[in-house]
CSV table of C-alpha atoms in Angstrom, one decimal:
chain,number,residue,atom,x,y,z
A,409,GLU,CA,29.0,13.1,11.1
A,410,ILE,CA,30.5,16.0,13.2
A,411,LEU,CA,28.5,14.6,16.2
A,412,GLU,CA,30.0,11.2,15.6
A,413,GLN,CA,33.5,12.7,15.6
A,414,VAL,CA,32.9,14.6,18.8
A,415,LEU,CA,31.4,11.5,20.5
A,416,SER,CA,34.3,9.5,19.3
A,417,PHE,CA,36.7,11.9,20.9
A,418,PHE,CA,35.3,11.1,24.4
A,419,VAL,CA,35.3,7.3,24.0
A,420,PRO,CA,38.4,5.5,25.4
A,421,LYS,CA,40.4,4.0,22.5
A,422,SER,CA,40.2,0.6,24.2
A,423,LEU,CA,40.1,-1.3,20.9
A,424,ALA,CA,43.0,0.6,19.2
A,425,GLY,CA,45.1,-1.7,17.1
A,426,ARG,CA,42.4,-4.5,17.0
A,427,ARG,CA,40.7,-5.6,13.8
A,428,VAL,CA,37.0,-6.2,14.3
A,429,LEU,CA,34.8,-8.0,11.8
A,430,ILE,CA,31.1,-7.4,12.1
A,431,THR,CA,28.0,-8.7,10.2
A,432,ALA,CA,24.8,-6.8,10.1
A,433,GLY,CA,21.3,-6.9,8.5
A,434,PRO,CA,19.2,-9.6,7.0
A,435,THR,CA,20.2,-11.9,4.1
A,436,PHE,CA,18.1,-12.4,1.0
A,437,GLU,CA,17.7,-15.9,-0.4
A,438,ALA,CA,16.5,-15.9,-4.0
A,439,ILE,CA,13.4,-17.9,-5.0
A,440,ASP,CA,13.6,-16.4,-8.6
A,441,PRO,CA,15.1,-13.2,-10.1
A,442,VAL,CA,12.8,-11.0,-8.0
A,443,ARG,CA,11.4,-13.0,-5.1
A,444,GLY,CA,13.2,-14.3,-2.1
A,445,ILE,CA,13.2,-15.2,1.6
A,446,THR,CA,14.4,-12.6,4.1
A,447,ASN,CA,13.7,-11.4,7.6
A,448,LEU,CA,12.7,-8.3,9.4
A,449,SER,CA,16.2,-7.4,10.7
A,450,SER,CA,16.8,-3.7,10.1
A,451,GLY,CA,20.5,-3.8,10.4
A,452,ARG,CA,20.4,-1.1,13.1
A,453,MET,CA,22.0,-3.1,15.9
A,454,GLY,CA,24.9,-4.3,13.7
A,455,TYR,CA,25.5,-0.8,12.4
A,456,ALA,CA,25.5,0.6,15.9
A,457,VAL,CA,28.0,-2.1,17.0
A,458,ALA,CA,30.2,-1.1,14.0
A,459,ARG,CA,30.1,2.5,15.0
A,460,ALA,CA,30.8,1.7,18.7
A,461,ALA,CA,33.8,-0.5,17.7
A,462,ARG,CA,35.1,2.2,15.4
A,463,GLN,CA,34.7,4.9,18.1
A,464,ALA,CA,36.7,2.6,20.5
A,465,GLY,CA,39.6,2.8,18.0
A,466,ALA,CA,39.2,-0.6,16.2
A,467,ALA,CA,39.8,-1.1,12.4
A,468,VAL,CA,36.3,-2.2,11.5
A,469,THR,CA,35.1,-4.3,8.6
A,470,LEU,CA,31.3,-4.5,8.3
A,471,VAL,CA,29.8,-7.3,6.1
A,472,SER,CA,26.3,-6.0,5.5
A,473,GLY,CA,23.2,-7.6,4.1
A,474,PRO,CA,20.7,-5.5,2.1
A,475,VAL,CA,19.8,-2.5,4.2
A,476,GLY,CA,19.3,1.2,3.4
A,477,PHE,CA,21.9,2.8,5.7
A,478,PRO,CA,25.0,4.7,4.6
A,479,VAL,CA,28.4,3.4,5.4
A,480,PRO,CA,29.4,4.4,9.0
A,481,GLN,CA,32.3,6.8,9.1
A,482,GLY,CA,35.7,5.2,9.0
A,483,VAL,CA,34.2,1.7,8.5
A,484,ASP,CA,35.1,-0.6,5.6
A,485,ARG,CA,31.8,-2.0,4.4
A,486,ILE,CA,31.3,-5.0,2.1
A,487,ASN,CA,27.8,-5.4,0.7
A,488,VAL,CA,26.4,-8.9,0.3
A,489,ARG,CA,22.9,-10.3,-0.4
A,490,SER,CA,22.7,-14.0,0.4
A,491,ALA,CA,24.0,-16.1,3.3
A,492,LEU,CA,26.4,-17.8,1.0
A,493,ASP,CA,27.8,-14.4,-0.1
A,494,MET,CA,28.1,-13.4,3.6
A,495,HIS,CA,29.8,-16.7,4.4
A,496,ALA,CA,32.4,-16.1,1.7
A,497,ALA,CA,33.0,-12.5,2.7
A,498,VAL,CA,33.4,-13.4,6.4
A,499,MET,CA,35.6,-16.5,5.8
A,500,ALA,CA,38.0,-14.5,3.6
A,501,ARG,CA,38.6,-12.1,6.5
A,502,ALA,CA,38.0,-14.0,9.8
A,503,ALA,CA,41.5,-15.4,10.3
A,504,GLN,CA,43.0,-12.0,10.1
A,505,SER,CA,40.5,-10.5,12.6
A,506,ASP,CA,40.9,-10.2,16.4
A,507,ILE,CA,37.2,-10.0,17.2
A,508,PHE,CA,34.2,-11.3,15.2
A,509,ILE,CA,30.7,-10.0,16.1
A,510,ALA,CA,28.0,-11.8,14.3
A,511,VAL,CA,25.0,-9.5,14.5
A,512,ALA,CA,23.4,-10.3,11.1
A,513,ALA,CA,20.2,-12.4,11.0
A,514,VAL,CA,21.5,-14.9,8.5
A,515,ALA,CA,19.0,-17.2,6.9
A,516,ASP,CA,19.3,-20.8,8.2
A,517,TYR,CA,18.1,-22.1,4.8
A,518,ARG,CA,18.3,-21.1,1.2
A,519,VAL,CA,16.1,-22.2,-1.7
A,520,ALA,CA,17.5,-25.3,-3.4
A,521,ASN,CA,15.5,-24.9,-6.6
A,522,ALA,CA,15.8,-21.1,-7.2
A,523,ALA,CA,14.4,-20.3,-10.7
A,524,GLU,CA,16.4,-18.4,-13.4
A,525,HIS,CA,13.3,-16.7,-14.7
A,526,LYS,CA,10.4,-15.2,-12.8
A,527,LEU,CA,7.9,-17.8,-11.8
A,528,LYS,CA,4.5,-17.4,-13.5
A,529,LYS,CA,1.3,-18.0,-11.5
A,530,ASP,CA,-0.4,-19.6,-14.5
A,531,HIS,CA,2.2,-22.3,-15.1
A,532,GLY,CA,1.9,-25.5,-13.2
A,533,GLY,CA,0.1,-24.4,-10.0
A,534,VAL,CA,1.6,-23.5,-6.7
A,535,PRO,CA,5.4,-23.6,-6.8
A,536,ALA,CA,7.2,-25.9,-4.3
A,537,ILE,CA,10.0,-24.1,-2.4
A,538,GLU,CA,12.7,-26.7,-1.5
A,539,LEU,CA,15.0,-25.5,1.3
A,540,ILE,CA,18.6,-26.6,2.1
A,541,GLU,CA,20.7,-25.6,5.1
A,542,ASN,CA,23.1,-22.7,4.9
A,543,PRO,CA,26.5,-22.8,6.4
A,544,ASP,CA,26.7,-21.7,10.0
A,545,ILE,CA,29.0,-18.7,9.7
A,546,LEU,CA,29.5,-18.1,13.4
A,547,ALA,CA,30.2,-21.7,14.3
A,548,GLU,CA,32.7,-22.0,11.4
A,549,VAL,CA,34.6,-18.9,12.6
A,550,ALA,CA,34.5,-20.1,16.2
A,551,ALA,CA,36.0,-23.4,15.0
A,552,LEU,CA,39.0,-21.7,13.3
A,553,PRO,CA,42.4,-22.5,14.9
A,554,ASP,CA,43.7,-19.2,16.4
A,555,GLY,CA,40.4,-17.6,15.2
A,556,PRO,CA,39.1,-14.3,16.5
A,557,PHE,CA,37.2,-13.8,19.8
A,558,CYS,CA,33.6,-14.6,18.8
A,559,VAL,CA,30.4,-12.8,19.8
A,560,GLY,CA,27.0,-14.0,18.7
A,561,PHE,CA,23.5,-12.6,18.8
A,562,ALA,CA,20.4,-14.6,19.6
A,563,ALA,CA,17.0,-13.2,18.7
A,564,GLU,CA,14.3,-15.3,20.1
A,565,SER,CA,10.5,-15.1,20.4
A,566,ARG,CA,10.6,-16.9,23.8
A,567,ASN,CA,12.8,-18.9,26.2
A,568,LEU,CA,15.7,-16.4,25.6
A,569,GLU,CA,18.1,-17.6,28.3
A,570,ASP,CA,17.7,-21.3,27.4
A,571,TYR,CA,18.1,-20.8,23.7
A,572,ALA,CA,21.0,-18.3,24.0
A,573,GLN,CA,23.0,-20.4,26.4
A,574,ALA,CA,22.4,-23.5,24.3
A,575,LYS,CA,23.6,-21.6,21.2
A,576,ARG,CA,26.7,-20.4,23.1
A,577,ARG,CA,27.6,-23.9,24.2
A,578,LYS,CA,26.9,-25.6,20.9
A,579,LYS,CA,28.9,-23.2,18.9
A,580,ASN,CA,31.5,-22.9,21.6
A,581,ILE,CA,31.6,-19.1,21.7
A,582,PRO,CA,32.5,-17.0,24.7
A,583,LEU,CA,29.8,-14.3,24.5
A,584,ILE,CA,26.2,-14.1,23.2
A,585,ALA,CA,24.0,-11.0,23.2
A,586,GLY,CA,20.4,-12.2,23.5
A,587,ASN,CA,17.2,-10.3,22.9
A,588,LEU,CA,13.6,-11.0,22.5
A,589,ILE,CA,12.3,-10.3,18.9
A,590,GLN,CA,9.3,-8.3,20.3
A,591,ASP,CA,11.8,-6.0,22.2
A,592,GLY,CA,14.2,-5.1,19.4
A,593,PHE,CA,13.6,-6.4,15.9
A,594,GLY,CA,13.4,-3.5,13.5
A,595,GLY,CA,13.1,-0.8,16.2
A,596,ASP,CA,15.4,1.9,17.5
A,597,ASP,CA,15.6,0.6,21.1
A,598,ASN,CA,16.4,-2.9,22.4
A,599,ARG,CA,16.7,-4.9,25.6
A,600,LEU,CA,19.9,-7.0,25.7
A,601,VAL,CA,21.1,-9.7,28.0
A,602,LEU,CA,24.8,-10.7,27.7
A,603,PHE,CA,25.6,-14.4,28.3
A,604,ASP,CA,29.1,-15.5,29.0
A,605,ASP,CA,31.0,-18.0,31.2
A,606,ASN,CA,30.1,-16.0,34.3
A,607,GLY,CA,26.4,-16.2,33.6
A,608,SER,CA,23.9,-13.6,32.4
A,609,HIS,CA,24.2,-9.9,32.5
A,610,PRO,CA,21.0,-8.0,31.7
A,611,LEU,CA,21.6,-4.5,30.4
A,612,THR,CA,19.2,-1.7,31.1
A,613,PRO,CA,16.8,-1.2,28.1
A,614,ALA,CA,18.2,1.6,25.9
A,615,SER,CA,18.8,2.7,22.4
A,616,LYS,CA,20.8,0.4,20.2
A,617,GLU,CA,23.6,3.0,20.1
A,618,VAL,CA,24.0,2.9,23.9
A,619,LEU,CA,23.7,-0.9,24.1
A,620,ALA,CA,26.3,-1.3,21.3
A,621,ARG,CA,28.8,0.7,23.4
A,622,GLN,CA,28.1,-1.4,26.5
A,623,LEU,CA,28.5,-4.6,24.4
A,624,ILE,CA,31.9,-3.3,23.1
A,625,GLU,CA,32.9,-2.4,26.7
A,626,HIS,CA,32.0,-6.0,27.8
A,627,VAL,CA,34.1,-7.4,24.9
A,628,VAL,CA,37.0,-5.3,25.9
A,629,LYS,CA,36.7,-6.6,29.5
A,630,LEU,CA,36.6,-10.2,28.3
A,631,THR,CA,39.5,-9.9,25.8
A,632,GLY,CA,41.7,-7.8,28.0
A,633,LYS,CA,44.0,-4.9,27.0
A,634,GLN,CA,46.4,-5.6,24.2
B,95,GLU,CA,10.2,19.7,-0.7
B,96,ILE,CA,10.5,23.2,-2.1
B,97,LEU,CA,11.7,21.7,-5.4
B,98,GLU,CA,8.6,19.5,-5.4
B,99,GLN,CA,6.4,22.6,-4.9
B,100,VAL,CA,8.1,24.5,-7.7
B,101,LEU,CA,7.9,21.5,-10.1
B,102,SER,CA,4.3,21.0,-9.1
B,103,PHE,CA,3.6,24.6,-10.1
B,104,PHE,CA,4.5,24.0,-13.7
B,105,VAL,CA,2.6,20.7,-14.1
B,106,PRO,CA,-0.9,21.2,-15.6
B,107,LYS,CA,-3.5,20.2,-13.1
B,108,SER,CA,-5.0,17.6,-15.5
B,109,LEU,CA,-6.1,15.3,-12.6
B,110,ALA,CA,-7.7,18.1,-10.5
B,111,GLY,CA,-10.8,16.7,-8.7
B,112,ARG,CA,-9.8,13.0,-9.4
B,113,ARG,CA,-9.2,10.5,-6.6
B,114,VAL,CA,-6.2,8.3,-7.5
B,115,LEU,CA,-5.5,5.1,-5.5
B,116,ILE,CA,-1.9,3.8,-6.0
B,117,THR,CA,-0.1,0.7,-4.6
B,118,ALA,CA,3.7,0.6,-4.2
B,119,GLY,CA,6.6,-1.5,-3.0
B,120,PRO,CA,6.9,-5.2,-2.2
B,121,THR,CA,4.7,-7.2,0.2
B,122,PHE,CA,6.1,-9.4,3.0
B,123,GLU,CA,4.5,-12.8,3.6
B,124,ALA,CA,5.4,-14.1,7.1
B,125,ILE,CA,7.0,-17.5,7.5
B,126,ASP,CA,7.4,-17.0,11.3
B,127,PRO,CA,7.6,-13.9,13.5
B,128,VAL,CA,10.9,-12.7,11.8
B,129,ARG,CA,11.2,-14.5,8.4
B,130,GLY,CA,9.2,-14.0,5.3
B,131,ILE,CA,8.9,-14.1,1.6
B,132,THR,CA,9.3,-10.7,-0.2
B,133,ASN,CA,10.7,-9.3,-3.4
B,134,LEU,CA,13.3,-6.8,-4.6
B,135,SER,CA,10.8,-4.0,-5.5
B,136,SER,CA,12.2,-0.8,-4.0
B,137,GLY,CA,8.9,1.1,-4.2
B,138,ARG,CA,10.6,3.9,-6.2
B,139,MET,CA,8.3,3.6,-9.2
B,140,GLY,CA,5.1,3.6,-7.2
B,141,TYR,CA,6.2,6.6,-5.1
B,142,ALA,CA,7.2,8.4,-8.3
B,143,VAL,CA,3.7,7.7,-9.7
B,144,ALA,CA,2.1,9.0,-6.5
B,145,ARG,CA,4.1,12.2,-6.7
B,146,ALA,CA,3.3,12.7,-10.4
B,147,ALA,CA,-0.4,12.2,-9.8
B,148,ARG,CA,-0.3,14.6,-6.9
B,149,GLN,CA,1.6,17.2,-9.0
B,150,ALA,CA,-1.2,16.8,-11.6
B,151,GLY,CA,-3.7,17.9,-9.0
B,152,ALA,CA,-5.2,14.5,-7.9
B,153,ALA,CA,-6.2,13.5,-4.4
B,154,VAL,CA,-3.8,10.6,-4.0
B,155,THR,CA,-3.9,7.7,-1.6
B,156,LEU,CA,-0.8,5.5,-1.6
B,157,VAL,CA,-1.1,2.0,-0.1
B,158,SER,CA,2.5,1.1,0.5
B,159,GLY,CA,4.3,-2.1,1.4
B,160,PRO,CA,7.4,-2.0,3.6
B,161,VAL,CA,9.9,0.5,2.1
B,162,GLY,CA,12.1,3.2,3.7
B,163,PHE,CA,10.8,6.3,1.9
B,164,PRO,CA,9.1,9.2,3.6
B,165,VAL,CA,5.5,10.1,2.8
B,166,PRO,CA,5.3,12.1,-0.5
B,167,GLN,CA,4.1,15.6,0.1
B,168,GLY,CA,0.3,16.0,0.1
B,169,VAL,CA,-0.2,12.2,-0.3
B,170,ASP,CA,-2.3,10.1,2.1
B,171,ARG,CA,-0.2,7.0,2.8
B,172,ILE,CA,-1.5,3.7,4.3
B,173,ASN,CA,1.3,1.3,5.4
B,174,VAL,CA,0.7,-2.4,4.9
B,175,ARG,CA,2.9,-5.5,5.1
B,176,SER,CA,1.3,-8.5,3.5
B,177,ALA,CA,-0.7,-9.0,0.3
B,178,LEU,CA,-3.8,-9.7,2.4
B,179,ASP,CA,-3.3,-6.3,4.3
B,180,MET,CA,-2.8,-4.6,0.9
B,181,HIS,CA,-5.9,-6.2,-0.5
B,182,ALA,CA,-8.0,-5.1,2.5
B,183,ALA,CA,-6.7,-1.5,2.3
B,184,VAL,CA,-7.3,-1.3,-1.5
B,185,MET,CA,-10.8,-2.9,-1.5
B,186,ALA,CA,-11.9,-0.5,1.2
B,187,ARG,CA,-11.1,2.5,-1.0
B,188,ALA,CA,-11.3,1.3,-4.7
B,189,ALA,CA,-15.0,2.0,-5.2
B,190,GLN,CA,-14.6,5.6,-4.2
B,191,SER,CA,-11.5,6.1,-6.5
B,192,ASP,CA,-11.6,7.4,-10.1
B,193,ILE,CA,-8.2,5.8,-11.1
B,194,PHE,CA,-6.4,2.8,-9.6
B,195,ILE,CA,-2.7,2.3,-10.4
B,196,ALA,CA,-1.3,-1.0,-9.2
B,197,VAL,CA,2.4,-0.5,-9.1
B,198,ALA,CA,3.2,-2.8,-6.0
B,199,ALA,CA,4.9,-6.1,-6.5
B,200,VAL,CA,2.3,-8.1,-4.6
B,201,ALA,CA,3.2,-11.7,-3.7
B,202,ASP,CA,1.2,-14.2,-5.7
B,203,TYR,CA,1.4,-16.6,-2.8
B,204,ARG,CA,1.5,-16.4,1.0
B,205,VAL,CA,2.7,-19.0,3.5
B,206,ALA,CA,-0.2,-21.3,4.6
B,207,ASN,CA,1.5,-22.7,7.6
B,208,ALA,CA,3.1,-19.5,9.1
B,209,ALA,CA,4.6,-20.2,12.6
B,210,GLU,CA,3.6,-18.3,15.7
B,211,HIS,CA,7.1,-18.7,17.1
B,212,LYS,CA,10.5,-18.5,15.5
B,213,LEU,CA,11.4,-21.7,13.7
B,214,LYS,CA,14.4,-23.5,15.3
B,215,LYS,CA,16.9,-25.2,13.1
B,216,ASP,CA,17.4,-28.0,15.5
B,217,HIS,CA,13.8,-29.0,15.7
B,218,GLY,CA,12.5,-31.5,13.1
B,219,GLY,CA,14.8,-30.8,10.2
B,220,VAL,CA,14.2,-28.6,7.2
B,221,PRO,CA,10.9,-26.8,7.5
B,222,ALA,CA,8.3,-27.2,4.7
B,223,ILE,CA,6.9,-24.0,3.3
B,224,GLU,CA,3.4,-24.5,2.1
B,225,LEU,CA,2.1,-21.8,-0.2
B,226,ILE,CA,-1.4,-20.7,-1.0
B,227,GLU,CA,-2.6,-18.2,-3.6
B,228,ASN,CA,-3.2,-14.6,-2.6
B,229,PRO,CA,-6.1,-12.6,-3.9
B,230,ASP,CA,-5.5,-10.8,-7.2
B,231,ILE,CA,-6.0,-7.2,-6.1
B,232,LEU,CA,-5.9,-5.6,-9.6
B,233,ALA,CA,-8.3,-8.2,-11.1
B,234,GLU,CA,-10.8,-7.7,-8.3
B,235,VAL,CA,-10.7,-3.9,-8.6
B,236,ALA,CA,-11.1,-4.2,-12.4
B,237,ALA,CA,-14.1,-6.4,-11.9
B,238,LEU,CA,-15.9,-3.9,-9.7
B,239,PRO,CA,-19.1,-2.5,-11.2
B,240,ASP,CA,-18.5,1.2,-11.9
B,241,GLY,CA,-15.0,0.7,-10.6
B,242,PRO,CA,-12.0,3.0,-11.2
B,243,PHE,CA,-10.0,3.2,-14.4
B,244,CYS,CA,-7.3,0.5,-13.8
B,245,VAL,CA,-3.6,0.7,-14.6
B,246,GLY,CA,-1.4,-2.4,-14.0
B,247,PHE,CA,2.3,-3.0,-14.0
B,248,ALA,CA,4.0,-6.0,-15.4
B,249,ALA,CA,7.6,-6.7,-14.4
B,250,GLU,CA,9.0,-9.6,-16.4
B,251,SER,CA,12.4,-11.2,-16.9
B,252,ARG,CA,11.5,-12.0,-20.6
B,253,ASN,CA,8.7,-12.0,-23.2
B,254,LEU,CA,7.5,-8.6,-22.0
B,255,GLU,CA,5.0,-7.9,-24.7
B,256,ASP,CA,3.4,-11.3,-24.6
B,257,TYR,CA,3.1,-11.5,-20.8
B,258,ALA,CA,2.0,-7.8,-20.5
B,259,GLN,CA,-0.7,-8.1,-23.2
B,260,ALA,CA,-1.9,-11.4,-21.8
B,261,LYS,CA,-2.2,-9.9,-18.3
B,262,ARG,CA,-4.1,-6.9,-19.7
B,263,ARG,CA,-6.6,-9.1,-21.5
B,264,LYS,CA,-7.0,-11.7,-18.7
B,265,LYS,CA,-7.7,-9.0,-16.0
B,266,ASN,CA,-9.6,-6.8,-18.5
B,267,ILE,CA,-7.7,-3.6,-17.7
B,268,PRO,CA,-7.3,-0.8,-20.2
B,269,LEU,CA,-3.6,0.1,-19.6
B,270,ILE,CA,-0.5,-1.9,-18.5
B,271,ALA,CA,3.0,-0.4,-18.0
B,272,GLY,CA,5.5,-3.2,-18.7
B,273,ASN,CA,9.2,-3.3,-17.9
B,274,LEU,CA,11.9,-5.9,-17.9
B,275,ILE,CA,13.2,-6.6,-14.4
B,276,GLN,CA,16.8,-6.2,-15.5
B,277,ASP,CA,16.0,-2.7,-16.7
B,278,GLY,CA,14.2,-1.3,-13.7
B,279,PHE,CA,13.8,-3.4,-10.5
B,280,GLY,CA,15.4,-1.6,-7.5
B,281,GLY,CA,17.2,1.1,-9.6
B,282,ASP,CA,16.6,4.8,-10.2
B,283,ASP,CA,16.0,4.5,-13.9
B,284,ASN,CA,13.6,2.3,-16.0
B,285,ARG,CA,12.5,1.5,-19.4
B,286,LEU,CA,8.7,1.3,-19.8
B,287,VAL,CA,6.4,0.2,-22.5
B,288,LEU,CA,2.7,1.2,-22.3
B,289,PHE,CA,0.2,-1.4,-23.6
B,290,ASP,CA,-3.4,-0.3,-24.3
B,291,ASP,CA,-6.2,-1.0,-26.8
B,292,ASN,CA,-4.2,0.9,-29.5
B,293,GLY,CA,-1.1,-1.3,-29.1
B,294,SER,CA,2.3,-0.7,-27.5
B,295,HIS,CA,3.9,2.6,-26.8
B,296,PRO,CA,7.6,2.4,-25.8
B,297,LEU,CA,8.7,5.3,-23.7
B,298,THR,CA,12.3,6.6,-23.9
B,299,PRO,CA,14.4,5.2,-21.1
B,300,ALA,CA,14.5,7.7,-18.3
B,301,SER,CA,14.3,8.3,-14.5
B,302,LYS,CA,11.3,6.8,-12.8
B,303,GLU,CA,10.2,10.4,-12.0
B,304,VAL,CA,10.1,11.3,-15.7
B,305,LEU,CA,8.4,8.0,-16.7
B,306,ALA,CA,5.8,8.4,-13.9
B,307,ARG,CA,4.9,11.8,-15.3
B,308,GLN,CA,4.5,10.4,-18.8
B,309,LEU,CA,2.4,7.5,-17.5
B,310,ILE,CA,0.1,10.0,-15.8
B,311,GLU,CA,-0.2,12.0,-19.0
B,312,HIS,CA,-1.1,8.8,-20.8
B,313,VAL,CA,-3.8,8.1,-18.2
B,314,VAL,CA,-5.2,11.6,-18.6
B,315,LYS,CA,-5.3,11.1,-22.4
B,316,LEU,CA,-7.2,7.8,-22.0
B,317,THR,CA,-9.6,8.9,-19.3
B,318,GLY,CA,-10.3,12.3,-20.9
B,319,LYS,CA,-10.9,15.6,-19.1
B,320,GLN,CA,-13.5,15.7,-16.4
C-alpha cells in the first residue's frame, strides 16, 4: 500500500479529472445453485489497469467478476457475478464515464434453463445445457450517443491480429488490446498488442502492471489532454 | 503459521502414523481453452479438514482443485484441474491410504466436445455443450479391496438427510458429512450433520476449522486407535 502510494507519486496525473469505468475478471453463469460456466480469467490485468488509471489521477470505478483480490486503493469496486449483473452495473454508469476499459472476460452465453435446485445425477440422465446469448456490453457502451472513449480487450488462441481488428471494426471502438491466451491468461506477465486507427503497436512483453501503465499512456495519447 | 504450530501442540495425536488422503475445492471441466464448467466450492472446508488431520498427527495428502489458498503447513498438496485429473491423482494413492476424505465438489459431468481453440460467437450460432458422466471417485475408492476408511461430503439444496443417507448407502461408505448449500458453500462457517451406521449426528454450527476438527474426532472414534 505504501509502495503504491510512492509509485503513484511519480506517475504524471494525466487522467486527473477523468472518470474511468473498468471491468475485470471472469463472469459466472449459473447452471444450478452451485454449478456454472466460467473462464480462466484471473482478473489480474483488469485490476492492474484499474491501479494504473488511479495512479494517473482518474476517478476509477471497477466492476469486478468473482476474483479473490482486495479492492485496489482509492478505487470504487462493484462486485458482480453474471454477465447480466455486469451489464446492469456498467450500463448504469457508462454515460457518466469519460473512458470505458472492458478487460473482463464476459461470457458470450448464459444458461437458459438454470435450475433452482441442485441437479441430481440420478434423476433423468445427462442434463441438457441450453445456452442463450448475453448482451454485448462493450458494443452497447460504444453505441451510446456521447458515450465514453472505449477500449476493448481481445484474448484469442490464434489469429490475434485478424480477430482483434475485426472486433474493433464490428463494435466500432477506437482501441483494442489484444493478447494470445497462451501468453497471458491467468499468469503474472503478458504480451499485448494495441490496435487502433493507426495500425498495430506491439508492446514489449512485461508484467501486467507495466503493460497496464503503457495502455493507460496510450489512452491518454489518443484522448488528448483535458 | 506459528498459531498453527501452537494449536497443533494441543491437539491429541490421534491420527499419528495414519495416511490420510483428502480432496478439496471445485473441479474445472474445459469447454474450450478458456471456458469451462465449475462450481462455487471455495475449498475452505477441504483445506480445514487437511489442517485438522495434520494437527492430529496424520501424514496428509491433499488433492486440490483450482483454489487460491497456500499449501497448509506439513501437507503434501497435488494440484489438479478437472475431475479426470483428480480421479487419476486419487486412484494412484488411495490403496496406500488409511483414510480417504472426499470433500471436493467434483463435477458429475465433463464436456464431451471440448474445443481445441476458443469458440467464436460469430461462427455457427449458439454452441452445443454435450456432457458425459465423470467417474465417481468416492464410489471407486470405497469399492477397492482393503481400501481406506471412506468419508464423503454431501452438499444439497434441500432434503439433506434423505440425499445424504441415500448417497452413503449407494456408495457403501461408513460416514457422510452433509450440509445445506445455503449454510456453507463459499463461506467461512458451516452447519454439518454427520451420518453413519448409528444415525445422524448434527454438529453445532461453527467455523469450518472447528467443524473439521470435530469431523476428524468422529473419524478417529469410528476407526479406533491403531
